[in-house]
Coordinates of C-alpha atoms in Angstrom, one line a residue:
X1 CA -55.0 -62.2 29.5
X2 CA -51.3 -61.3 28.6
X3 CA -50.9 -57.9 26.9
X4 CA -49.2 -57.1 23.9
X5 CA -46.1 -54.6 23.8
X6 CA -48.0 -51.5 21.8
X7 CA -46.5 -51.4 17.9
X8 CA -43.4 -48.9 17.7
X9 CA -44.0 -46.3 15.3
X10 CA -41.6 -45.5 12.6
X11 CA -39.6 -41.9 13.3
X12 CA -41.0 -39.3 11.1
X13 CA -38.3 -38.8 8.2
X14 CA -36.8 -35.2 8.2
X15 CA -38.2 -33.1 5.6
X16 CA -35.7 -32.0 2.7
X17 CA -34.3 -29.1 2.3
X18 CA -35.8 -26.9 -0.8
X19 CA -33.0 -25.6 -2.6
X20 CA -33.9 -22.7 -4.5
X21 CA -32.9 -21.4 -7.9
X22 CA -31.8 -18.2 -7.2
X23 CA -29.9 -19.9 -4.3
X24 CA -28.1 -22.6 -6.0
X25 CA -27.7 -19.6 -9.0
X26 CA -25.9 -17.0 -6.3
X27 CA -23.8 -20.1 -4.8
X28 CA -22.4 -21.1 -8.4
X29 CA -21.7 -17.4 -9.0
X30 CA -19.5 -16.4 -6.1
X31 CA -18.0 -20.1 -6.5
X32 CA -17.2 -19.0 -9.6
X33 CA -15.6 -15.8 -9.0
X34 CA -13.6 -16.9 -6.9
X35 CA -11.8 -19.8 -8.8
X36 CA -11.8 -17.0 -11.8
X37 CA -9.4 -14.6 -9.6
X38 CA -7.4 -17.9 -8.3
X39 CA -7.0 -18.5 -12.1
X40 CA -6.2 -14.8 -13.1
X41 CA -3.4 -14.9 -10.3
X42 CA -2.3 -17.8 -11.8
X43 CA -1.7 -17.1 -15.1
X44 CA 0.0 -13.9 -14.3
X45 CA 2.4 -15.4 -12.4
X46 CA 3.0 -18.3 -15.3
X47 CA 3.3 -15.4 -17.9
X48 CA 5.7 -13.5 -16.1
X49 CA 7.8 -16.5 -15.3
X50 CA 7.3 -17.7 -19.1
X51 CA 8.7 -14.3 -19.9
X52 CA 11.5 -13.8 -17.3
X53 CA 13.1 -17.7 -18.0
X54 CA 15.5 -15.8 -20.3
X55 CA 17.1 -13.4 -18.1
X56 CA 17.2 -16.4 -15.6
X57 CA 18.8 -18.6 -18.5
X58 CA 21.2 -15.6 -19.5
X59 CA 22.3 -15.3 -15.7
X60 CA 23.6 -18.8 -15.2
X61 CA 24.7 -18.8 -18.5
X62 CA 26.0 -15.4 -19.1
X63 CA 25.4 -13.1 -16.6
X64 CA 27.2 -9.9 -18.7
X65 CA 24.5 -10.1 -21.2
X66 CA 22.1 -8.0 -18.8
X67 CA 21.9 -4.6 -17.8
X68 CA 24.4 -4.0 -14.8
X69 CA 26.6 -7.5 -15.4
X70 CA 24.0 -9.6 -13.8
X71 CA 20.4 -9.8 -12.7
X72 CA 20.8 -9.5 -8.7
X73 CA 23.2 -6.6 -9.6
X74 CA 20.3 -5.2 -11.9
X75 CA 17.6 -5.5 -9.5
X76 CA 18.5 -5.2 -6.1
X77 CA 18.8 -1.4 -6.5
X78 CA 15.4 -0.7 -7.9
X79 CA 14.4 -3.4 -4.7
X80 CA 16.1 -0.5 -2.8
X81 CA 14.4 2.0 -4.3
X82 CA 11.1 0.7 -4.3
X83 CA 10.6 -0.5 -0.2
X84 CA 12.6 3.0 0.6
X85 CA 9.8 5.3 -1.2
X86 CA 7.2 3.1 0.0
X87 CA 8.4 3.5 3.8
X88 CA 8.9 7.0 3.4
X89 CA 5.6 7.5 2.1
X90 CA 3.8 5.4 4.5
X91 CA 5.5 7.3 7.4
X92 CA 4.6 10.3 6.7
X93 CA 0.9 9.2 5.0
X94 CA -0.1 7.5 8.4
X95 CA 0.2 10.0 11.0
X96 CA -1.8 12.1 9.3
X97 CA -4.5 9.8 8.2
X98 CA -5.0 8.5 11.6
X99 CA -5.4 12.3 12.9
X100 CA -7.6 13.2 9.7
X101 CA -9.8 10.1 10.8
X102 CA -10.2 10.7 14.3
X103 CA -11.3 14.3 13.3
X104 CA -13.9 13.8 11.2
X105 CA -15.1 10.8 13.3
X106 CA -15.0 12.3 16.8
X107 CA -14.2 16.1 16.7
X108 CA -15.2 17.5 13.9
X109 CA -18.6 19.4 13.6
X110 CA -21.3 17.2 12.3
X111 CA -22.1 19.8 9.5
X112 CA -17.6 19.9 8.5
X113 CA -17.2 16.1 8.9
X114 CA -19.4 15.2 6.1
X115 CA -17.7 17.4 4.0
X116 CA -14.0 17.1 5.2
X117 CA -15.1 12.9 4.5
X118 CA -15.9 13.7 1.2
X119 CA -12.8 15.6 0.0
X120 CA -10.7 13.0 1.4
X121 CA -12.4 10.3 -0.8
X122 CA -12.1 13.0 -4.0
X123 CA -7.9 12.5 -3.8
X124 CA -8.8 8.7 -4.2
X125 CA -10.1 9.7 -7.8
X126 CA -7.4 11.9 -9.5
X127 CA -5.3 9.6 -12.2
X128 CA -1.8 9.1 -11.1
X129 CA -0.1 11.4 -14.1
X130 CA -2.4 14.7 -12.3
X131 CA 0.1 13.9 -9.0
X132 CA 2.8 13.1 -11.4
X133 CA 2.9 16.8 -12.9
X134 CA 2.1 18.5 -9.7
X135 CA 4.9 16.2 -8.3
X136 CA 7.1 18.2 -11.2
X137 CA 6.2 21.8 -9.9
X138 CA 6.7 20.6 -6.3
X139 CA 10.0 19.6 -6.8
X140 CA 11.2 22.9 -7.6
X141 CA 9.9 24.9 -4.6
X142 CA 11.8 22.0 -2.4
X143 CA 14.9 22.6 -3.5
X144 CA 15.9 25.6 -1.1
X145 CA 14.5 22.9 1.4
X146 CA 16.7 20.2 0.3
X147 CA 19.8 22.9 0.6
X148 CA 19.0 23.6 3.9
X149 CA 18.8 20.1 5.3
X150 CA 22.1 19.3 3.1
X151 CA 24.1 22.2 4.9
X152 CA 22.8 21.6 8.5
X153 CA 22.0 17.6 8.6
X154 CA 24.8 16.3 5.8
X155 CA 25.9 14.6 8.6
X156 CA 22.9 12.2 8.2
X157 CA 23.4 10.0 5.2
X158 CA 20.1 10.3 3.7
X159 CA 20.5 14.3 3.6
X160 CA 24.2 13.9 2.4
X161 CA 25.2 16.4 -0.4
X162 CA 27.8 15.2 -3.2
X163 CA 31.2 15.4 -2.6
X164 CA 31.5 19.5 -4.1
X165 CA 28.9 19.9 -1.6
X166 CA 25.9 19.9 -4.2
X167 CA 22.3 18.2 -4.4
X168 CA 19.9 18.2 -7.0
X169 CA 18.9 21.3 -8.7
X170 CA 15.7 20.3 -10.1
X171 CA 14.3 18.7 -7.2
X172 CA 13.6 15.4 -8.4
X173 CA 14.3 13.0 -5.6
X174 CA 13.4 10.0 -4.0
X175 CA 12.4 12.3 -0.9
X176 CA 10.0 14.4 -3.3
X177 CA 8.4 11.3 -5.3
X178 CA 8.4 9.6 -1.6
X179 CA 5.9 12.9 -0.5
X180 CA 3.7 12.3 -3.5
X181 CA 3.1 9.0 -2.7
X182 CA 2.5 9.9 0.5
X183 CA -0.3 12.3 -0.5
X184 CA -1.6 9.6 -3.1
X185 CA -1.9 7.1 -0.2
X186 CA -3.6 9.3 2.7
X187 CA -7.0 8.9 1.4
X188 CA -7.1 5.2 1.2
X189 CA -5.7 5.0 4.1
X190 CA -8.1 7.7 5.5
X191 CA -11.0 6.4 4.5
X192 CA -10.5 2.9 5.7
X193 CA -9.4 4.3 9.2
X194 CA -12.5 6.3 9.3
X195 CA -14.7 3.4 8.6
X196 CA -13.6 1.1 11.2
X197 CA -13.9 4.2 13.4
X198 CA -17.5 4.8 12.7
X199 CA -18.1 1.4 14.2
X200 CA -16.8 1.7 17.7
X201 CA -20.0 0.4 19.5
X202 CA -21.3 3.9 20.6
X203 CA -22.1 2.5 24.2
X204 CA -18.2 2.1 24.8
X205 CA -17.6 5.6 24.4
X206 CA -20.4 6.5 26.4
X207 CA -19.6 4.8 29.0
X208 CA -16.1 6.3 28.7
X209 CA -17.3 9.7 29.4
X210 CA -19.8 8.9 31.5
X211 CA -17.1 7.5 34.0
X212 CA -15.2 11.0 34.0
X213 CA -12.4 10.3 30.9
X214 CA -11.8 13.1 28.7
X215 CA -12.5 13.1 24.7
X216 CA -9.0 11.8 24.2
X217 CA -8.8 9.4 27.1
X218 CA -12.1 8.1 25.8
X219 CA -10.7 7.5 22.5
X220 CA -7.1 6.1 23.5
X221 CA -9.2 3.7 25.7
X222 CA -12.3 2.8 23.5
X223 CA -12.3 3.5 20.2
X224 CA -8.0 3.1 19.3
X225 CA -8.1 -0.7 20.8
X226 CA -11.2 -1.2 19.1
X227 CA -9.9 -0.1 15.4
X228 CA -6.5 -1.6 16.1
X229 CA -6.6 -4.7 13.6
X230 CA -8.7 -2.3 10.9
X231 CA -5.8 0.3 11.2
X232 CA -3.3 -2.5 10.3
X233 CA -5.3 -3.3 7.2
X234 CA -5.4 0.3 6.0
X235 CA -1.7 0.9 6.4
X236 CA -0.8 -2.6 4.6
X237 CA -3.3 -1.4 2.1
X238 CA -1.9 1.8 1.5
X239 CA 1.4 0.2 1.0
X240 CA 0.6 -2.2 -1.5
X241 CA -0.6 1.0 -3.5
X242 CA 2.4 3.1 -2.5
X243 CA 5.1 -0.6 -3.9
X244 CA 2.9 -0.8 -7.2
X245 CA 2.5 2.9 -8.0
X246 CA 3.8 3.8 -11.5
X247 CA 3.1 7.1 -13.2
X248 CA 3.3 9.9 -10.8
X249 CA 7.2 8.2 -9.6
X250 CA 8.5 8.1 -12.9
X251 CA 7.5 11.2 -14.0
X252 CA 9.4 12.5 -10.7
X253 CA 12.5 10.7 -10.6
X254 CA 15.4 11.8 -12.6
X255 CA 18.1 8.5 -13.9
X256 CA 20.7 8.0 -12.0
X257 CA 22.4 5.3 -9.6
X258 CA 21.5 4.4 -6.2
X259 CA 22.5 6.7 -3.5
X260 CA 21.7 7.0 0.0
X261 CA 21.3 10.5 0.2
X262 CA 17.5 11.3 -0.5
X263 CA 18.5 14.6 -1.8
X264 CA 20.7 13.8 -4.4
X265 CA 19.3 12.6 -8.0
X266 CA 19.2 9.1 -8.4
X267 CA 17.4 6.3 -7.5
X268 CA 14.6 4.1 -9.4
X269 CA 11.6 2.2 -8.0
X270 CA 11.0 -1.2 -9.9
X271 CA 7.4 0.3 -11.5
X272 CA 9.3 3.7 -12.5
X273 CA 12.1 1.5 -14.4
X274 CA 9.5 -0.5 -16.2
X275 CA 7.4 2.6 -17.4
X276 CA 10.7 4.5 -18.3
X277 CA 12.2 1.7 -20.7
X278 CA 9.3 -0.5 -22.0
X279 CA 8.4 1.2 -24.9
X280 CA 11.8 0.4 -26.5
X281 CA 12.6 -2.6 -25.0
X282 CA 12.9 -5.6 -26.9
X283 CA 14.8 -8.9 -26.8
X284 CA 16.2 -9.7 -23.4
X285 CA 15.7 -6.3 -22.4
X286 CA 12.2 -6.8 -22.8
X287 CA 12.5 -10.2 -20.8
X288 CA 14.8 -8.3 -18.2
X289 CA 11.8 -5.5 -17.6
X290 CA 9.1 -8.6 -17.3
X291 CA 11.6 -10.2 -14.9
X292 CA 11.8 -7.1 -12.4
X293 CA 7.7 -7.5 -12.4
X294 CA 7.6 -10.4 -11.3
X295 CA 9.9 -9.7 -8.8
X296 CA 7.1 -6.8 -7.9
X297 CA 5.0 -9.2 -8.4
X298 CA 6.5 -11.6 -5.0
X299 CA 7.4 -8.5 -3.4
X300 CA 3.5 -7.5 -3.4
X301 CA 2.5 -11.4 -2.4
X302 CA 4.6 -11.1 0.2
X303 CA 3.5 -7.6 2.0
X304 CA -0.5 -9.0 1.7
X305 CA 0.4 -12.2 3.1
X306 CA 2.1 -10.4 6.1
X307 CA -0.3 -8.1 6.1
X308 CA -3.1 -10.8 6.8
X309 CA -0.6 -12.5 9.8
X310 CA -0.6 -8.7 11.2
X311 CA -4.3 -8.5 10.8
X312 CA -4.9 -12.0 12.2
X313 CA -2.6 -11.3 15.4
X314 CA -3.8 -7.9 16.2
X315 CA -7.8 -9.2 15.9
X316 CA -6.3 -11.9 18.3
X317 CA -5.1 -9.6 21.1
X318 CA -8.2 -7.0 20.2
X319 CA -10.4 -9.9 21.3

């Protein structure tokens, strides 16, 4: 009796996934925050180029219509200006967050660290005009300083005194506004530091000590490599803040052309300019003062985009 081939049954379908409201709500939110800053970034670049097309029109067509007898002549100084201070201040602003970090993170008692933490955050929070007027009454007390460095380092450009031999009497420099902003960028970059330090895997630096290193050995070999890509990101950070930074740099620097020597007067950022002449401008000055922020603007869009290759490369070799 022949047998028949027993009847194949169907594969059970898969079972749909249940979307849930407050799923599909939180997706469509974040979705649309982030098109909404795409769009913000957008039209603040189309407004400042909407604004600036005189100044562009006014170059090619008459370039002795703006300030200086041209635009690049206009803005390259305040370019100067503005990645000078912002090197300045990051160089000295990064040493000492680093060492401020590893402090409170690996050396500090438990009961000061909390504390030292905390008052490092507090500079974060004081408004920019607070460092502007202490900025004022620092500049005063550097000027025996800036005598000093003039007489026994002229020989270096950026201490050069003028040709009589003089420097500024008020204090107001790129050097001083440069050590504000170093100051107004050492918590951010402090507290970002310290972060990525607090999340060295805590077996690393045990086993560290355990195999006979010393505190700094165990951090130069666990916790350093560890935080390198996070470090990266704090000093880009800190830099962005130290190129857009307005108040407290205006209120420092006195007018004047562009100098090499730190301890003469002189020398404008691009967001000091802007503050200092806005609120008469009009016309194509107007347009000339939007023009230098967008300028700001790519300067800015530039450092963050390096700033993520930097990031991306040092997470690489970290890895």
């Amino acid at each position: 009796m022949a047998t028949t081939a027993p009847e194949k049954t169907p594969p059970a379908s898969q079972p749909k996934a249940v979307v849930r409201v407050g799923d599909a709500v939180f997706s469509t939110a974040t979705l649309a925050a982030g098109i909404l800053i795409l769009l913000i970034l957008a039209g603040v670049a189309l407004f400042l180029l909407f604004q600036s097309w005189p100044v562009l029109k006014a170059q090619a067509t008459d370039p002795e219509s703006i300030t200086g007898g041209g635009f690049f002549a206009y803005v390259w100084p305040l370019i100067i200006g503005t990645l000078v201070s912002a090197f300045i201040a990051l160089l000295v602003a990064t040493p000492f967050s680093l060492g401020i970090a590893l402090f409170t993170t690996h050396m500090a008692p438990r009961k000061l660290a909390p504390v030292l933490g905390y008052t490092i955050d507090l500079l974060a929070a004081i408004p920019s005009v607070v460092y502007g007027l202490w900025g004022l009454m620092l500049a005063s007390h550097l000027v025996p300083i800036y005598a000093w460095l003039a007489k026994y380092f002229g020989w270096i450009p950026i201490f050069a005194p003028t040709e009589d031999g003089g420097i500024s009497q008020t204090g107001r420099t790129m050097l001083t506004a440069s050590l504000v902003l170093a100051i107004m960028i050492l918590p951010i970059i402090t507290s970002l530091i310290r972060e990525v330090f607090l999340q060295t895997p805590r077996l690393q630096e045990e086993a560290a000590l355990a195999l006979g290193a010393t505190r700094w050995e165990m951090i130069r070999m666990a916790v350093l490599p560890f935080g390198t890509s996070g470090i990266a990101s704090a000093i880009m950070l800190g830099l962005g803040r130290a190129l857009g930074e307005t108040m407290a740099v205006a209120m420092i620097l006195s007018s004047g052309l562009l100098t090499a020597s730190l301890v003469q007067a002189g020398n404008q950022t691009i967001a000091s300019e802007i503050a200092q002449n806005f609120p008469e401008a009009a016309g194509l000055r107007l347009s000339e003062l939007i023009s230098i922020g967008l300028v700001l603007f790519i300067i800015t869009l530039i450092v963050n985009m390096a700033a993520r290759a930097i990031v991306a490369k040092t997470s690489v070799k970290g890895s």
